[in-house]
Coordinates of C-alpha atoms in Angstrom, one line a residue:
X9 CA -37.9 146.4 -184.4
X10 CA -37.5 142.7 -183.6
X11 CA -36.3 142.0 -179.7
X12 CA -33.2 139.5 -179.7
X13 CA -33.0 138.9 -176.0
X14 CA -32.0 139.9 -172.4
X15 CA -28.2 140.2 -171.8
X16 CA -25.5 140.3 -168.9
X17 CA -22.7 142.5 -167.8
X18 CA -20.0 140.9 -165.9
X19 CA -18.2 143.1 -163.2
X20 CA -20.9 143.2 -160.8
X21 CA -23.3 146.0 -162.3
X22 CA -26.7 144.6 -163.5
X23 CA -28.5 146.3 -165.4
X24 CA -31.6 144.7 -168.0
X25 CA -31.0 144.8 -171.5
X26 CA -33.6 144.6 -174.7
X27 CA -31.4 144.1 -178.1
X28 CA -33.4 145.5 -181.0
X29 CA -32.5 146.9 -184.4
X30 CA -30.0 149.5 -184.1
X31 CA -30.7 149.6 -180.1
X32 CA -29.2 147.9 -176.7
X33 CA -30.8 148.8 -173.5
X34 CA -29.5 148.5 -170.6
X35 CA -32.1 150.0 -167.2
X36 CA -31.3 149.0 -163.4
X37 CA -31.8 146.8 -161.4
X38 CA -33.2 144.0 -164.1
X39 CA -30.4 141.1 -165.1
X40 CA -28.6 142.0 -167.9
X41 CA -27.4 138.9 -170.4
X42 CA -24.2 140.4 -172.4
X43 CA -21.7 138.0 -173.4
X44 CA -20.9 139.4 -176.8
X45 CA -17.7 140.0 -178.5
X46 CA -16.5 141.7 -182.0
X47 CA -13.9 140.9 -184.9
X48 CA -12.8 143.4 -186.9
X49 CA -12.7 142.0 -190.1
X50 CA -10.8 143.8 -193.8
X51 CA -13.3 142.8 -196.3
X52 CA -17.4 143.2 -195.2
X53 CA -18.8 140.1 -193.5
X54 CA -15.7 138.2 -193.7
X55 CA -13.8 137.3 -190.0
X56 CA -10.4 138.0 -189.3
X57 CA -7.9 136.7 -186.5
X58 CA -6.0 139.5 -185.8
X59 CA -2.0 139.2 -185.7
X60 CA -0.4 140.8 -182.9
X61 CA 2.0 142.8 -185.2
X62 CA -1.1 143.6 -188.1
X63 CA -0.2 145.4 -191.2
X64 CA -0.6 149.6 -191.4
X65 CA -3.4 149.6 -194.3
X66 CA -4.8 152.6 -196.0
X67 CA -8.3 154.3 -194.3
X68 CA -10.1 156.9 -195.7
X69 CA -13.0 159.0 -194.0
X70 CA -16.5 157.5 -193.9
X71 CA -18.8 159.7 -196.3
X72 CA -21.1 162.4 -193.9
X73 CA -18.2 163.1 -191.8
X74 CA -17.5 166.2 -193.2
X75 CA -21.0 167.0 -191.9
X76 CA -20.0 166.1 -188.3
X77 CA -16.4 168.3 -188.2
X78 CA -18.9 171.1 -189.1
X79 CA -19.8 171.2 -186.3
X80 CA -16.8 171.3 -184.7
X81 CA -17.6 169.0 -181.8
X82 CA -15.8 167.7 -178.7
X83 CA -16.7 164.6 -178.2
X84 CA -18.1 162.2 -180.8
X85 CA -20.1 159.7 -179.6
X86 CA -20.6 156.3 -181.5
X87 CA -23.0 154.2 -180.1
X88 CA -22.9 150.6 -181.2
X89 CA -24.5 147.2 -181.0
X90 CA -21.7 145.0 -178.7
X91 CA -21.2 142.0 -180.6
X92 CA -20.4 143.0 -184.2
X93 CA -17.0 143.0 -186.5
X94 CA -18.1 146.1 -188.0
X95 CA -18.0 148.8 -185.3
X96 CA -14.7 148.5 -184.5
X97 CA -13.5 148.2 -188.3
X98 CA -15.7 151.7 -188.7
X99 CA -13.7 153.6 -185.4
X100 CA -10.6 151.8 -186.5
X101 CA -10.9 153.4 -189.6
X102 CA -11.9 156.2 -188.7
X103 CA -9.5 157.4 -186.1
X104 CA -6.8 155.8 -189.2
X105 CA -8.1 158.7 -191.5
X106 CA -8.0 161.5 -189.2
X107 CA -4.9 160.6 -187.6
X108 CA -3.3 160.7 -191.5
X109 CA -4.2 164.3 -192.2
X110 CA -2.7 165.0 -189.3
X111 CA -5.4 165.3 -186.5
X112 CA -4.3 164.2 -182.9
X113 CA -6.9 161.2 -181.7
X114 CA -8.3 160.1 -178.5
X115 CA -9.7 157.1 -178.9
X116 CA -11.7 156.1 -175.6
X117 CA -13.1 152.5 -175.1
X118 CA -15.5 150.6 -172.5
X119 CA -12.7 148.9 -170.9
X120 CA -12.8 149.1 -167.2
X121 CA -10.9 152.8 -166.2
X122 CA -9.1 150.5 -163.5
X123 CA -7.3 148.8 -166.3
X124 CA -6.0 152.4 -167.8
X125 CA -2.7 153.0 -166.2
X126 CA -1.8 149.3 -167.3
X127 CA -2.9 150.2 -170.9
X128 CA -1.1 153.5 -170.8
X129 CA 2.1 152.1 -169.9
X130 CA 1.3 149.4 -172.5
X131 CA 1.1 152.3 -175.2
X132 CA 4.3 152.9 -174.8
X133 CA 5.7 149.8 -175.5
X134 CA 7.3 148.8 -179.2
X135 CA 4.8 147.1 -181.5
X136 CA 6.7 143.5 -181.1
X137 CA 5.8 143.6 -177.3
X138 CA 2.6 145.6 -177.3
X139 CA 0.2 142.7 -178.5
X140 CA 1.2 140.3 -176.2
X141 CA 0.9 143.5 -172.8
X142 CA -2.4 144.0 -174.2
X143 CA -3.8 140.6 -173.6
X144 CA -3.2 141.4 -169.4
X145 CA -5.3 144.6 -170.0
X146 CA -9.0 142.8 -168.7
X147 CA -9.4 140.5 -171.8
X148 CA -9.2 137.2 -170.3
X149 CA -12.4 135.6 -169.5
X150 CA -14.7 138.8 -170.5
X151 CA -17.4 137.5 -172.7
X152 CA -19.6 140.9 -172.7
X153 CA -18.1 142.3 -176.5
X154 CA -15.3 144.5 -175.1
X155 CA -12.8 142.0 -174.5
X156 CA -13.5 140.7 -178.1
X157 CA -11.2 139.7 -181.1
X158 CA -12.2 142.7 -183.1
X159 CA -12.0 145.8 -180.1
X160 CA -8.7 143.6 -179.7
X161 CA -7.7 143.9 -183.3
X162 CA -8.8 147.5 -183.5
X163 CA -6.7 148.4 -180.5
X164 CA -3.4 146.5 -182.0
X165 CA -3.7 148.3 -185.9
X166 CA -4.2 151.5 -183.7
X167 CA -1.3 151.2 -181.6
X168 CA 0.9 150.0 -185.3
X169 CA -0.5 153.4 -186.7
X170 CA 0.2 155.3 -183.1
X171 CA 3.9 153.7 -183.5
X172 CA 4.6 155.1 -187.6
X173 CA 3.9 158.7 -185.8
X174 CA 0.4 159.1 -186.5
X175 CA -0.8 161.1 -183.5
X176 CA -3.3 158.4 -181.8
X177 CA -4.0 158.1 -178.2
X178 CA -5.9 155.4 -176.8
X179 CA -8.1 155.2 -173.0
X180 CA -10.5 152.8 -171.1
X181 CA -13.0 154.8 -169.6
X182 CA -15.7 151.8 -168.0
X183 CA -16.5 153.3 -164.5
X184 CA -16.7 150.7 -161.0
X185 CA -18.8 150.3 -158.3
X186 CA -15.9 152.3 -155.7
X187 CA -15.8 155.0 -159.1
X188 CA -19.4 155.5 -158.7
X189 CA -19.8 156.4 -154.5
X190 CA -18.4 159.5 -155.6
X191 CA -22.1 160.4 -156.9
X192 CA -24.4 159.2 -154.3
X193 CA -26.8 161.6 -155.3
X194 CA -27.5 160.5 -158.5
X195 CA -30.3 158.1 -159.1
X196 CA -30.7 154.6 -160.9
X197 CA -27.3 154.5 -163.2
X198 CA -26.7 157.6 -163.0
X199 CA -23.8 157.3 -161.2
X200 CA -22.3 155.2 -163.3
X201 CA -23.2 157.2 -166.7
X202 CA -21.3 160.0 -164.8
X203 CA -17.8 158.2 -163.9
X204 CA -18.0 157.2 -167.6
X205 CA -18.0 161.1 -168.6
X206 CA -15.6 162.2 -166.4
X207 CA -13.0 159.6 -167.2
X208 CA -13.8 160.2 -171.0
X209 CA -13.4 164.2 -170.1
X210 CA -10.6 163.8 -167.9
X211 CA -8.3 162.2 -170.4
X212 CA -9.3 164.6 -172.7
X213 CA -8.3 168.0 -170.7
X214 CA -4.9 166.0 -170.2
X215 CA -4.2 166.0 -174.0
X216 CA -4.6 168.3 -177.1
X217 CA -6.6 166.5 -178.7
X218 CA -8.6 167.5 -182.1
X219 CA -11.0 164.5 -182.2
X220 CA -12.4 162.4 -179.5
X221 CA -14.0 159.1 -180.9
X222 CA -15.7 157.3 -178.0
X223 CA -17.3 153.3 -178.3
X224 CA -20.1 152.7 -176.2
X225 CA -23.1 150.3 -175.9
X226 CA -25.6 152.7 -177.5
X227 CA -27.8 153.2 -174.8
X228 CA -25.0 155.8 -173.0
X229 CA -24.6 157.4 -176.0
X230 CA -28.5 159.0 -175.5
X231 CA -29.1 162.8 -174.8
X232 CA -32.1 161.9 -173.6
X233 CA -32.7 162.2 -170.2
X234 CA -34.3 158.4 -168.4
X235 CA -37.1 158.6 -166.4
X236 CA -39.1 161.2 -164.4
X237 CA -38.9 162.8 -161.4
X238 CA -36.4 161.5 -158.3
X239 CA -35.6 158.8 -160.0
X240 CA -34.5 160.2 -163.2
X241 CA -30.8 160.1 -164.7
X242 CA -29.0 161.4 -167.6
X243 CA -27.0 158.9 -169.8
X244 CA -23.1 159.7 -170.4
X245 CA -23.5 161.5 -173.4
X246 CA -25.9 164.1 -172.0
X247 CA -23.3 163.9 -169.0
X248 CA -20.6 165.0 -171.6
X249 CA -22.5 167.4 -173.7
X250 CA -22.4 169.6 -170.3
X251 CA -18.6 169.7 -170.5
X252 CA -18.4 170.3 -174.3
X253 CA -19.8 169.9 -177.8
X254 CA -21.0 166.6 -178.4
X255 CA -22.3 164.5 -181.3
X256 CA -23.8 161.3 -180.4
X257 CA -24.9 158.8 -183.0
X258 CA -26.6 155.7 -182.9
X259 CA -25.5 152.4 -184.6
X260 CA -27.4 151.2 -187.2
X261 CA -27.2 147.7 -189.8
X262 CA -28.8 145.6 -192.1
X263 CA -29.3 141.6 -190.7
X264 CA -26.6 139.6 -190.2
X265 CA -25.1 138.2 -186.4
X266 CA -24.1 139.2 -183.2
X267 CA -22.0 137.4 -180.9
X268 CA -24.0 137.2 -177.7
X269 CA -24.6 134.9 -174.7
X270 CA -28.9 134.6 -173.9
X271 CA -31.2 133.8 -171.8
X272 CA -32.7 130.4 -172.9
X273 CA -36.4 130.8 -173.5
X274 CA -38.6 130.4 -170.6
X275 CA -35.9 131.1 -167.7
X276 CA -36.8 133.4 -165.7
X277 CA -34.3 135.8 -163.1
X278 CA -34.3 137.3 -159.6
X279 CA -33.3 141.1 -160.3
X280 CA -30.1 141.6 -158.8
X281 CA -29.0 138.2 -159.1
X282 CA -26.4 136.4 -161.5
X283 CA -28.4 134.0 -163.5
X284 CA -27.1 130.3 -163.2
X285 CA -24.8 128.9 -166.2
X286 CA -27.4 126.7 -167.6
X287 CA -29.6 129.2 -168.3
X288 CA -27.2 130.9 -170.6
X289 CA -26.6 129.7 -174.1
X290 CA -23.7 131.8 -176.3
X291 CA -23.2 131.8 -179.6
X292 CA -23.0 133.8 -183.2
X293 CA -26.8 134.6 -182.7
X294 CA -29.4 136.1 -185.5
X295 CA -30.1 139.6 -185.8
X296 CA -32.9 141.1 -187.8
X297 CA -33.3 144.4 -189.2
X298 CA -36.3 145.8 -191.1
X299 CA -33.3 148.2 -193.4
X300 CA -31.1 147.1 -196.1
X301 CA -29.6 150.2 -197.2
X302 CA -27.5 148.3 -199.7
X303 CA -24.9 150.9 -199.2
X304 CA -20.8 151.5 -198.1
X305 CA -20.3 152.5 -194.0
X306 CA -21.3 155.6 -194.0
X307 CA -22.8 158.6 -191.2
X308 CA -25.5 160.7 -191.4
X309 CA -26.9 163.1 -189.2
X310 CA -30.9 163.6 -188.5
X311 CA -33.3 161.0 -189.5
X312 CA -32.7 157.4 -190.5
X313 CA -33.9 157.1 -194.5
X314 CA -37.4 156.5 -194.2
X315 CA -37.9 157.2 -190.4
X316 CA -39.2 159.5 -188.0
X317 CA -36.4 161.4 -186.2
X318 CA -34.8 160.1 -183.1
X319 CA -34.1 162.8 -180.9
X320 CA -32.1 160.8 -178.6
X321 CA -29.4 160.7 -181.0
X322 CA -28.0 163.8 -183.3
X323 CA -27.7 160.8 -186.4
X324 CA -27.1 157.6 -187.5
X325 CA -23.9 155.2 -188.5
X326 CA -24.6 152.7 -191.0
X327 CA -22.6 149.5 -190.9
X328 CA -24.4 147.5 -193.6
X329 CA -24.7 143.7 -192.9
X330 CA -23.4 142.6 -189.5
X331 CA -21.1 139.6 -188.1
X332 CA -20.5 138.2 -185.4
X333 CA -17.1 138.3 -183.5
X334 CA -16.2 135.8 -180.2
X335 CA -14.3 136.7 -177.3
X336 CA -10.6 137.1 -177.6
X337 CA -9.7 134.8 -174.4
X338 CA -12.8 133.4 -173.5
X339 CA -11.6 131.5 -170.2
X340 CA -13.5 129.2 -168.2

């Protein structure tokens, strides 16, 4: 698996990041280079602008996930690569199909849980208005493939769908530094794997929900536990596995591009610093992959074809060729 490059989150939490196939890392206290951003686009590899008011288009269920309501899960856990169209098109679709055959959907996203009541109340609003009260939910000037033109676009068709009466509930779930005091016990990130999972649980207990669909950078969605010892930690997923059924799987794509902002070569960082502006250069970057599976979206559980198993991960979602998406409202 080819390494693409060290990334940054914004919001004050550092964290160091490898990008390879199928796989972002993110491991305290090294700098983390994230400024990434998806667009979900209607036909494969082609961008699409969203419109505030989109259009309610047909879905249908990705094959293997009858395999996955099997076994009747809580929480499922999709972990992508930030930076793609094609994740949010998949969960967009997704929560589309099961919301149509009547399922009620949660539909939980890395957006910062500060931001939440201000999306709820957004919600609520008609479709004409909500576009427009979505832009002031923590989009402007994020650059780290949340706040992107496709998790934006997914968000809009969901809320359309949410306002014909399909039974789709949306929540930001992203912990923050005052978030994670509450678990000064916990080592590394622990803490903040652990306000992820309870805002993700937490807004599920409030609702009846039949399906939970979280989004997250892949590396929380592990059931693996990091590290040894004292200064071991258990990624969100494993945190939410203790609180009900979960199913995490782990993104996965043939080559194509990823929205991303890196670290020029040669520049080095002081751990626990921002890196200066110079040193960053963003763009629709490469991304290699050693699988074509020349085949629709689709999940499986186990192995990847051709692989050894990952037992971090219960499976797999295939994307097929990725593209790139850029922020929504980039700022300065």
């Amino acid at each position: 698996m080819d390494e693409i490059g060290a990334r940054m989150v914004p919001s004050g939490l550092c964290y160091g990041a490898l990008v390879r196939e199928g796989e972002v890392t993110f491991l305290r206290p090294l700098i983390l280079l994230v400024l990434s951003a998806l667009t979900l686009a209607m036909a494969a590899g082609a961008s699409m602008a969203w419109a505030d008011e989109p259009a309610v288009t047909a879905c249908s269920l990705p094959e293997g996930w009858t395999e996955i309501a099997r076994r009747q899960p809580r929480y499922v856990v999709f972990g992508e690569l930030h930076g793609t169209q094609q994740s949010p098109a998949f969960i967009g679709n997704l929560a589309c199909a099961l919301a149509s055959r009547k399922q009620r959907v949660l539909v939980a996203i890395e957006q910062n849980a500060r931001d939440n009541a201000v999306l709820q109340d957004a919600w609520r609003l008609p479709t004409a208005r909500f576009g427009q009260a979505l832009r002031l939910v923590g989009w402007n000037g994020r650059k780290d493939g949340i706040a992107s033109e496709a998790m934006f676009g997914m968000v809009v068709h969901l809320h359309a769908l949410k306002t014909t009466g399909l039974p789709i509930d949306i929540v930001a779930f992203n912990s923050d530094s005052a978030q994670e005091k509450h678990f000064p016990h916990l080592a590394g990130q622990g803490a903040h794997e652990a306000a992820q999972a309870e805002n993700i649980h937490g807004a599920t207990i409030r609702g009846r929900y039949d399906q939970v669909l979280v989004l997250v950078g892949n590396i929380h969605a592990r059931r693996a536990r990091h590290g040894e010892g004292a200064g071991s930690f258990d990624f969100m997923a494993a945190r939410l596995a203790a609180l009900g059924r979960v199913v995490t799987l782990n993104t996965r794509y043939a080559a194509g591009t990823a929205w991303n902002c890196l670290a020029k070569p040669g520049v080095t960082f002081t751990p626990g610093h921002p890196p200066p502006s110079d040193a960053i250069e963003c763009g629709n970057h490469s991304v290699t992959s050693n699988s074509d599976l020349k085949r629709a979206p689709f999940i499986g559980l186990g192995a990847f074809p051709g692989e050894e198993p990952d037992t971090r991960y219960d499976g797999f979602f295939w994307l097929g060729p990725i593209s790139g998406s850029p922020p929504l409202l980039p700022g300065e």
